[in-house]
Coordinates of C-alpha atoms and ligand atoms in Angstrom, one line a residue:
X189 CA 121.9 87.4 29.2
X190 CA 120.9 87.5 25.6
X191 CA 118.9 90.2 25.5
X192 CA 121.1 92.7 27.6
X193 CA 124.5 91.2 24.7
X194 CA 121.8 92.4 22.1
X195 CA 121.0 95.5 23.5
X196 CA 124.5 95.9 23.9
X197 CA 125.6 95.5 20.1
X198 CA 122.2 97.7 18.7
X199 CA 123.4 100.3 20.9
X200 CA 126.9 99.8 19.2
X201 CA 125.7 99.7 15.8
X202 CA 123.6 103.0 16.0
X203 CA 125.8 105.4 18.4
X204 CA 129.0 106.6 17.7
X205 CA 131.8 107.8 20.0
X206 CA 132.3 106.0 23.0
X207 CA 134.3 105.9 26.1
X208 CA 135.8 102.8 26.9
X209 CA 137.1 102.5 30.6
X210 CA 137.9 100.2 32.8
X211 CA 139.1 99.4 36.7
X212 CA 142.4 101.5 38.0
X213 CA 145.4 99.6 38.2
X214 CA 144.3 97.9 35.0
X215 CA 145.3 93.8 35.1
X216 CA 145.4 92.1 31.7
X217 CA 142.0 91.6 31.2
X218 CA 141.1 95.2 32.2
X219 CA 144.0 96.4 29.3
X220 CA 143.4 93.4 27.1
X221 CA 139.2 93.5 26.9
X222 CA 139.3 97.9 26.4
X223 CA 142.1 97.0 23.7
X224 CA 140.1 94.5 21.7
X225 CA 136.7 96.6 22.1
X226 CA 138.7 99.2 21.1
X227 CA 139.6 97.4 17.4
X228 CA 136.7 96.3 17.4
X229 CA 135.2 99.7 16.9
X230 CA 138.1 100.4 14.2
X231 CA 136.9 98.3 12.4
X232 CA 133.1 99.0 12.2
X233 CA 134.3 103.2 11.5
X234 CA 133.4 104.2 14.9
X235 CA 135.3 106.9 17.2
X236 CA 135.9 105.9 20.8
X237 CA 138.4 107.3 23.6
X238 CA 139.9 104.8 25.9
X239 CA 140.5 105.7 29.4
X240 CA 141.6 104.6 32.7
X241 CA 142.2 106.5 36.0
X242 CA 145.6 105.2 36.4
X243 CA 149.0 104.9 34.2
X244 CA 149.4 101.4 32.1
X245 CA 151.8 99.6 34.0
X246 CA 155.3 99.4 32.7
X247 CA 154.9 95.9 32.7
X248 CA 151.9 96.2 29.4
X249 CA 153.9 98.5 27.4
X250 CA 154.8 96.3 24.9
X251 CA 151.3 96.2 24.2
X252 CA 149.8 98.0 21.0
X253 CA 146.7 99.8 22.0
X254 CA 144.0 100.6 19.5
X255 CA 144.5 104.7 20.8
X256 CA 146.2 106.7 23.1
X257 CA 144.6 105.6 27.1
X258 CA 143.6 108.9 28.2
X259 CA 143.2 109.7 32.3
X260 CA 141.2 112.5 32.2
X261 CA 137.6 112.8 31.4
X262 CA 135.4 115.2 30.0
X263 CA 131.8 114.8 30.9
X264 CA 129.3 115.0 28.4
X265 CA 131.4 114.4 25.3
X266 CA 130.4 110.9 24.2
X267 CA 127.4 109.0 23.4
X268 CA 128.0 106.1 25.6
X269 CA 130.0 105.0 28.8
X270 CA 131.2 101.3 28.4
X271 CA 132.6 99.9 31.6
X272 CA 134.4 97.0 31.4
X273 CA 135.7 94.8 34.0
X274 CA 134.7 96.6 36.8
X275 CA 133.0 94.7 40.2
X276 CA 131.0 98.2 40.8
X277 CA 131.3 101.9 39.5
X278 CA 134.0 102.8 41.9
X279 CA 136.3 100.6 40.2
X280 CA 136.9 103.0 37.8
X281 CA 138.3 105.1 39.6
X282 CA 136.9 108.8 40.8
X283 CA 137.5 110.9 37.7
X284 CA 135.1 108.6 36.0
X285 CA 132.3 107.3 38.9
X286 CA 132.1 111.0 40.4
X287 CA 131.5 112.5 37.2
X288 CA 130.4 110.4 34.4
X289 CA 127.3 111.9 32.3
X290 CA 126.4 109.8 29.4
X291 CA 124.4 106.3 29.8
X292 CA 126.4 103.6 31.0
X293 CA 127.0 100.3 29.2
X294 CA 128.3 97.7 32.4
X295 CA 129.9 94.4 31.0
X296 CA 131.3 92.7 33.9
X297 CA 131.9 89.1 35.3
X298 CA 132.2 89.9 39.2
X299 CA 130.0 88.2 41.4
X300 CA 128.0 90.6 43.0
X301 CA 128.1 93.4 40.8
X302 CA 125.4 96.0 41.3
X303 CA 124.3 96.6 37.8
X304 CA 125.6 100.2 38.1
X305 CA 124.5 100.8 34.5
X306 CA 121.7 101.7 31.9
X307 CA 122.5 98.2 30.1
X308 CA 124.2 95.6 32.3
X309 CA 126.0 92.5 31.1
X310 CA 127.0 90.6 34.0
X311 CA 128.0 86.8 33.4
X312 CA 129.9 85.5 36.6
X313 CA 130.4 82.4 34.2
X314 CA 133.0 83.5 32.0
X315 CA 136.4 83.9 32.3
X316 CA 137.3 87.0 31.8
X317 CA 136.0 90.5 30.2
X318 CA 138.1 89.4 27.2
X319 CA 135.9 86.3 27.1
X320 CA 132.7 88.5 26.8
X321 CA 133.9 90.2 24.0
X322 CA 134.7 87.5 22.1
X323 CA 130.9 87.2 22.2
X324 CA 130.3 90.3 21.8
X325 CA 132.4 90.8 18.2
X326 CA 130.4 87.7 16.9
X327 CA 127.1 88.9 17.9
X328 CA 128.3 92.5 15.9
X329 CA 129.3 90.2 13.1
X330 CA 132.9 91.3 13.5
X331 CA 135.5 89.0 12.3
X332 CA 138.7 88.5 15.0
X333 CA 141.4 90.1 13.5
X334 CA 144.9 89.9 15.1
X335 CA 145.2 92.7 17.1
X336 CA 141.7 92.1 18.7
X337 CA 142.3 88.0 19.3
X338 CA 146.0 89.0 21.1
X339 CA 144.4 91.5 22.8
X340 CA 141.6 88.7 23.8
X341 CA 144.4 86.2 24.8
X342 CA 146.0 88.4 27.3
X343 CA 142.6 88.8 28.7
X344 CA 142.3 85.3 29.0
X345 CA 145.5 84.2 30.4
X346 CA 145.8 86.9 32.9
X347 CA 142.6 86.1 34.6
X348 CA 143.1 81.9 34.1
X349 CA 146.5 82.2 35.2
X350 CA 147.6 80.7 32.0
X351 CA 144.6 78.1 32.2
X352 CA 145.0 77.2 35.8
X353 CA 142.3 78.3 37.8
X354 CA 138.5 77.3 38.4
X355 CA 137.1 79.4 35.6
X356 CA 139.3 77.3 33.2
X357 CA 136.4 76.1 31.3
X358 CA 136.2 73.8 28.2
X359 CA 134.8 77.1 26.5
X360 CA 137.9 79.2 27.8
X361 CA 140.3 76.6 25.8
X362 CA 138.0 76.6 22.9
X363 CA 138.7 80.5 22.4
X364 CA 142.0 79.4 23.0
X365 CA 142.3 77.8 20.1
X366 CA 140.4 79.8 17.7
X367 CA 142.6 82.6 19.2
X368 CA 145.5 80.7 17.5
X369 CA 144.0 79.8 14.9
X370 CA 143.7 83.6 14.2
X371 CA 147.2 84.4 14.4
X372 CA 148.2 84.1 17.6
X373 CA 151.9 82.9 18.4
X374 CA 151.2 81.5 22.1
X375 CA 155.4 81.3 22.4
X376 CA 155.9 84.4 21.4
X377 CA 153.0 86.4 23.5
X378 CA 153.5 84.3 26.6
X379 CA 157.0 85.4 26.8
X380 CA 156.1 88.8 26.1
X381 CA 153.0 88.8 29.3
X382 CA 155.3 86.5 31.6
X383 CA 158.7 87.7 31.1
X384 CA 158.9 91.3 32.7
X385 CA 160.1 91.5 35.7
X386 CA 162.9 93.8 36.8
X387 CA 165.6 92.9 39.5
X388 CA 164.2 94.8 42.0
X389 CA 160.6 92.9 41.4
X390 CA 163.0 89.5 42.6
X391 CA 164.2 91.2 45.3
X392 CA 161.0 92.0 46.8
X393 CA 159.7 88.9 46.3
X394 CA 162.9 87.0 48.1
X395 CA 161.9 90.0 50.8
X396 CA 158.2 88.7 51.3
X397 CA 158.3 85.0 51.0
X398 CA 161.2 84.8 53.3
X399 CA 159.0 86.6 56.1
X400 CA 156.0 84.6 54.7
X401 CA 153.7 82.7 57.5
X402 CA 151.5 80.5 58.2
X403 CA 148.5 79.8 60.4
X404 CA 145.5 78.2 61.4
X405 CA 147.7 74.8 61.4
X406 CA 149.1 75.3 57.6
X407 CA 145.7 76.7 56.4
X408 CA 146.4 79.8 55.7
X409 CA 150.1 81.8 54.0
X410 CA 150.0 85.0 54.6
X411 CA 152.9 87.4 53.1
X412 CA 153.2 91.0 53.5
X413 CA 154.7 93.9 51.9
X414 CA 155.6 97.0 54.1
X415 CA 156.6 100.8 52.5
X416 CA 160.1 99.5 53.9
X417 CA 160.2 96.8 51.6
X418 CA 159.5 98.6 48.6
X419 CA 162.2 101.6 49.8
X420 CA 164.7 99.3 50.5
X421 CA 164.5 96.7 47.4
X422 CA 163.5 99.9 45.0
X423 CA 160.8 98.1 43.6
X424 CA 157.0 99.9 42.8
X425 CA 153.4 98.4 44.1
X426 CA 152.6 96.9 41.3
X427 CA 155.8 94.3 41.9
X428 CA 153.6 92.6 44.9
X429 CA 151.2 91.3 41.9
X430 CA 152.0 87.5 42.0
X431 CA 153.2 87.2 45.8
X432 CA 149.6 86.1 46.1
X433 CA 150.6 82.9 44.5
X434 CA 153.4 82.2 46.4
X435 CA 151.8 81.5 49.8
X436 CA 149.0 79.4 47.5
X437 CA 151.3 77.7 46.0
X438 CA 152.5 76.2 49.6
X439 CA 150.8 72.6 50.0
X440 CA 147.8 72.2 52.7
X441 CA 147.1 76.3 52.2
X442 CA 143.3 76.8 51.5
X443 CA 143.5 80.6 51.6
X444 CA 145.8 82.7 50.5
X445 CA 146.6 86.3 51.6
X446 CA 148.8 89.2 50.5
X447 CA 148.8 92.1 52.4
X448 CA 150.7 95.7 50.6
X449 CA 151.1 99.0 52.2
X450 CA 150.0 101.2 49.7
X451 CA 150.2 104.8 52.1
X452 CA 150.3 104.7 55.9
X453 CA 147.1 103.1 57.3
X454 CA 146.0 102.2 53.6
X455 CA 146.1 98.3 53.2
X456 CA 145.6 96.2 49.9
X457 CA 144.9 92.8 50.5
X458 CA 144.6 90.0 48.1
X459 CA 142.9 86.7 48.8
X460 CA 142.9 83.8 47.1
X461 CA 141.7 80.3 47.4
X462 CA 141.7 76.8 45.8
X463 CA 138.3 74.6 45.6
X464 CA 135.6 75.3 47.8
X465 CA 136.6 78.4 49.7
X466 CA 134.9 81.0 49.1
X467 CA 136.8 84.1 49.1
X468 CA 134.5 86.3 47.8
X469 CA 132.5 86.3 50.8
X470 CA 135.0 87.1 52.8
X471 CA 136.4 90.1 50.9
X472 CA 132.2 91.4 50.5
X473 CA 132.7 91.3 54.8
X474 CA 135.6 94.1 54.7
X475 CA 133.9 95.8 51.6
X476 CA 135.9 94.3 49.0
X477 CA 134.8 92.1 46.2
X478 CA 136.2 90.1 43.0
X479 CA 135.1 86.3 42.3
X480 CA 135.0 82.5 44.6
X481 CA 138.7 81.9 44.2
X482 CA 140.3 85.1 44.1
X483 CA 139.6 88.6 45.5
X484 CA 140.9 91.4 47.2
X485 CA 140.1 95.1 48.8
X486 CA 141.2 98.0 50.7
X487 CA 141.4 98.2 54.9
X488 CA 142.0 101.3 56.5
X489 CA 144.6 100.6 59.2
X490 CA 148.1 99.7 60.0
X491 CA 149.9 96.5 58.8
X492 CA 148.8 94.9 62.4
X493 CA 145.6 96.0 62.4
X494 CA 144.6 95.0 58.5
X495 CA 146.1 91.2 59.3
X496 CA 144.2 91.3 62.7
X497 CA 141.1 91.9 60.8
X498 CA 141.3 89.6 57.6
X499 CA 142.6 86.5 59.9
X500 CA 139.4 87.2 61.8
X501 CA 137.2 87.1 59.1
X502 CA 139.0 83.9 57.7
X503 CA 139.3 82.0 60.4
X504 CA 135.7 82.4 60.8
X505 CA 134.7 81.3 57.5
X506 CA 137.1 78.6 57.8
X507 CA 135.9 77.2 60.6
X508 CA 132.3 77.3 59.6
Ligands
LIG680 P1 143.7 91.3 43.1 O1 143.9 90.6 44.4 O2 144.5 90.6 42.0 O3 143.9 92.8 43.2 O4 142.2 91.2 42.7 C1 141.5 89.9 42.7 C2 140.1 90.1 42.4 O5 139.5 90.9 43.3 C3 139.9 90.8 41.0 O6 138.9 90.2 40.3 C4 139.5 92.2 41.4 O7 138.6 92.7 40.5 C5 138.9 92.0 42.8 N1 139.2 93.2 43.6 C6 140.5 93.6 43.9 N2 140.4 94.8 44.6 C7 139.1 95.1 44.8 C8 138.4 96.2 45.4 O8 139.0 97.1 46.0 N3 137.1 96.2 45.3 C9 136.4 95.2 44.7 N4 135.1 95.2 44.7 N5 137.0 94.2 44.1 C10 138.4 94.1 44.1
LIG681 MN1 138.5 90.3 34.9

């Protein structure tokens, strides 16, 4: 691990202009660990183009980036590739996997990542991307301005759940608190990550959970959002994020499922445990991936078909 963090910051010090990218549908750690490699590179006079495949959510607008987050990409134009936050290549979406010609830099903390890249920093043992780059800025000898430790934070919360799941570690609160101690206002960003829903986001959500379900004698919630649902309540895809919870959040569930019909016969499902479980595995089974307590994929199918499927593969690995 040290060598490839090394490898990573010499290639850092002595190239200039990089692409930073990471997966579609960007979560707060994707948005939060480009941003703070972004300032990062501010501040040691380098150029770098962000980029990801799809539009930043309207919930992250709020958000200062370090530069405009292209979604286009033009081969060939910059020294280095650095993917962040992304389980394998295809993450990032096809106008970057299909296409990218410069070397690859992979910083990742997804079990089973395939080291996709010409220097691979995988570390299933840390939080979040953000986390990583927290390292990385003190192996560059970069001090944590404001911008980069709020950028950092958002990382962190958004893949702890505000310090609640398994990868919670003692070194995760640590950052925490250096975080604050460089300037961050917990109150004040908390409100700003948490606090941005829109009416038609709650109306979805009373949707789902009141059709929510259980099986396998309470083990399992399962909740489900059709195209219907999202017509009817006028809310977009990125609403479902968090229905997840809701169905963990029921006592005695061990696994967790969220189901969204992103086009006809295209299903998203989301998976998420607490303890033991692990969901990874079961995700890796219908070619999806992500870490032991919460992952997710694609199934081709109908709604029927897609819940058909996963509760097979659950029930299986539940009963093992
Ligand atoms: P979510 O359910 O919030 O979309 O994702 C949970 C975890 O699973 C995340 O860590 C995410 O990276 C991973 N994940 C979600 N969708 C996919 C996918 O299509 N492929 C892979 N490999 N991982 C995914
Ligand atoms: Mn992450």
């Amino acid at each position: 691990m040290m060598e490839n963090i090394n490898k990573i910051a010499e290639v850092i010090k002595n190239h200039d202009d990089f692409l930073i990218a990471s997966h579609e549908n960007p979560d707060g750690d994707a948005i939060g660990s480009m941003a703070a490699l972004g300032y990062i590179l501010k501040v040691m006079g380098k150029r770098f183009t962000l980029f990801n495949d799809s539009e930043i959510p309207d919930k992250f607008k709020w958000f200062t980036m370090p530069g405009p987050v292209l979604r286009e990409y033009q081969p060939g134009r910059h020294s280095w590739i650095i993917v962040l936050d992304c389980g394998n290549f295809q993450r990032s979406g096809k106008k970057l996997s299909q296409n990218a010609a410069e070397p690859i830099i992979n910083i990742d903390h997804h079990r089973g990542n395939p080291e996709f890249g010409e220097i691979n920093w995988v570390d299933i043992s840390f939080s979040s991307v953000g986390e990583m780059i927290a390292e990385l800025a003190d192996h560059l000898n970069i001090k944590i301005n404001l911008p980069m430790a709020e950028s950092i934070y958002l990382a962190l919360v958004s893949d702890t759940g505000f310090f609640s799941f398994g990868n919670t570690s003692a070194r995760v609160h640590d950052l925490s608190a250096r975080l604050i101690r460089d300037g961050v206002n917990p109150d004040l960003i908390n409100s700003k990550i948490l606090n941005q829903w829109t009416i038609e986001r709650i109306h979805l959500h009373g949707m789902a959970m009141q059709k929510a379900l259980l099986h396998l004698d309470g083990l399992v919630g399962i909740i489900s959002v059709s195209r219907k649902m999202l017509h009817e309540t006028g809310a977009v895809l990125d609403d479902c994020e968090g229905l997840v919870n809701a169905v963990r959040n029921i006592k005695g569930v061990q696994v967790a499922i969220s189901l969204r019909e992103d086009e006809q016969n295209k299903i998203k499902y989301s998976l998420r445990s607490t303890g033991d479980t692990n969901v990874q595995l079961i995700a890796a089974e219908l070619d999806g991936g992500g870490h032991k307590n919460a992952s997710g994929g694609i199934i081709q199918g109908d709604m029927i078909k897609a819940r058909e499927r996963i509760m097979d593969v659950v029930t299986r690995h539940l009963k093992a």
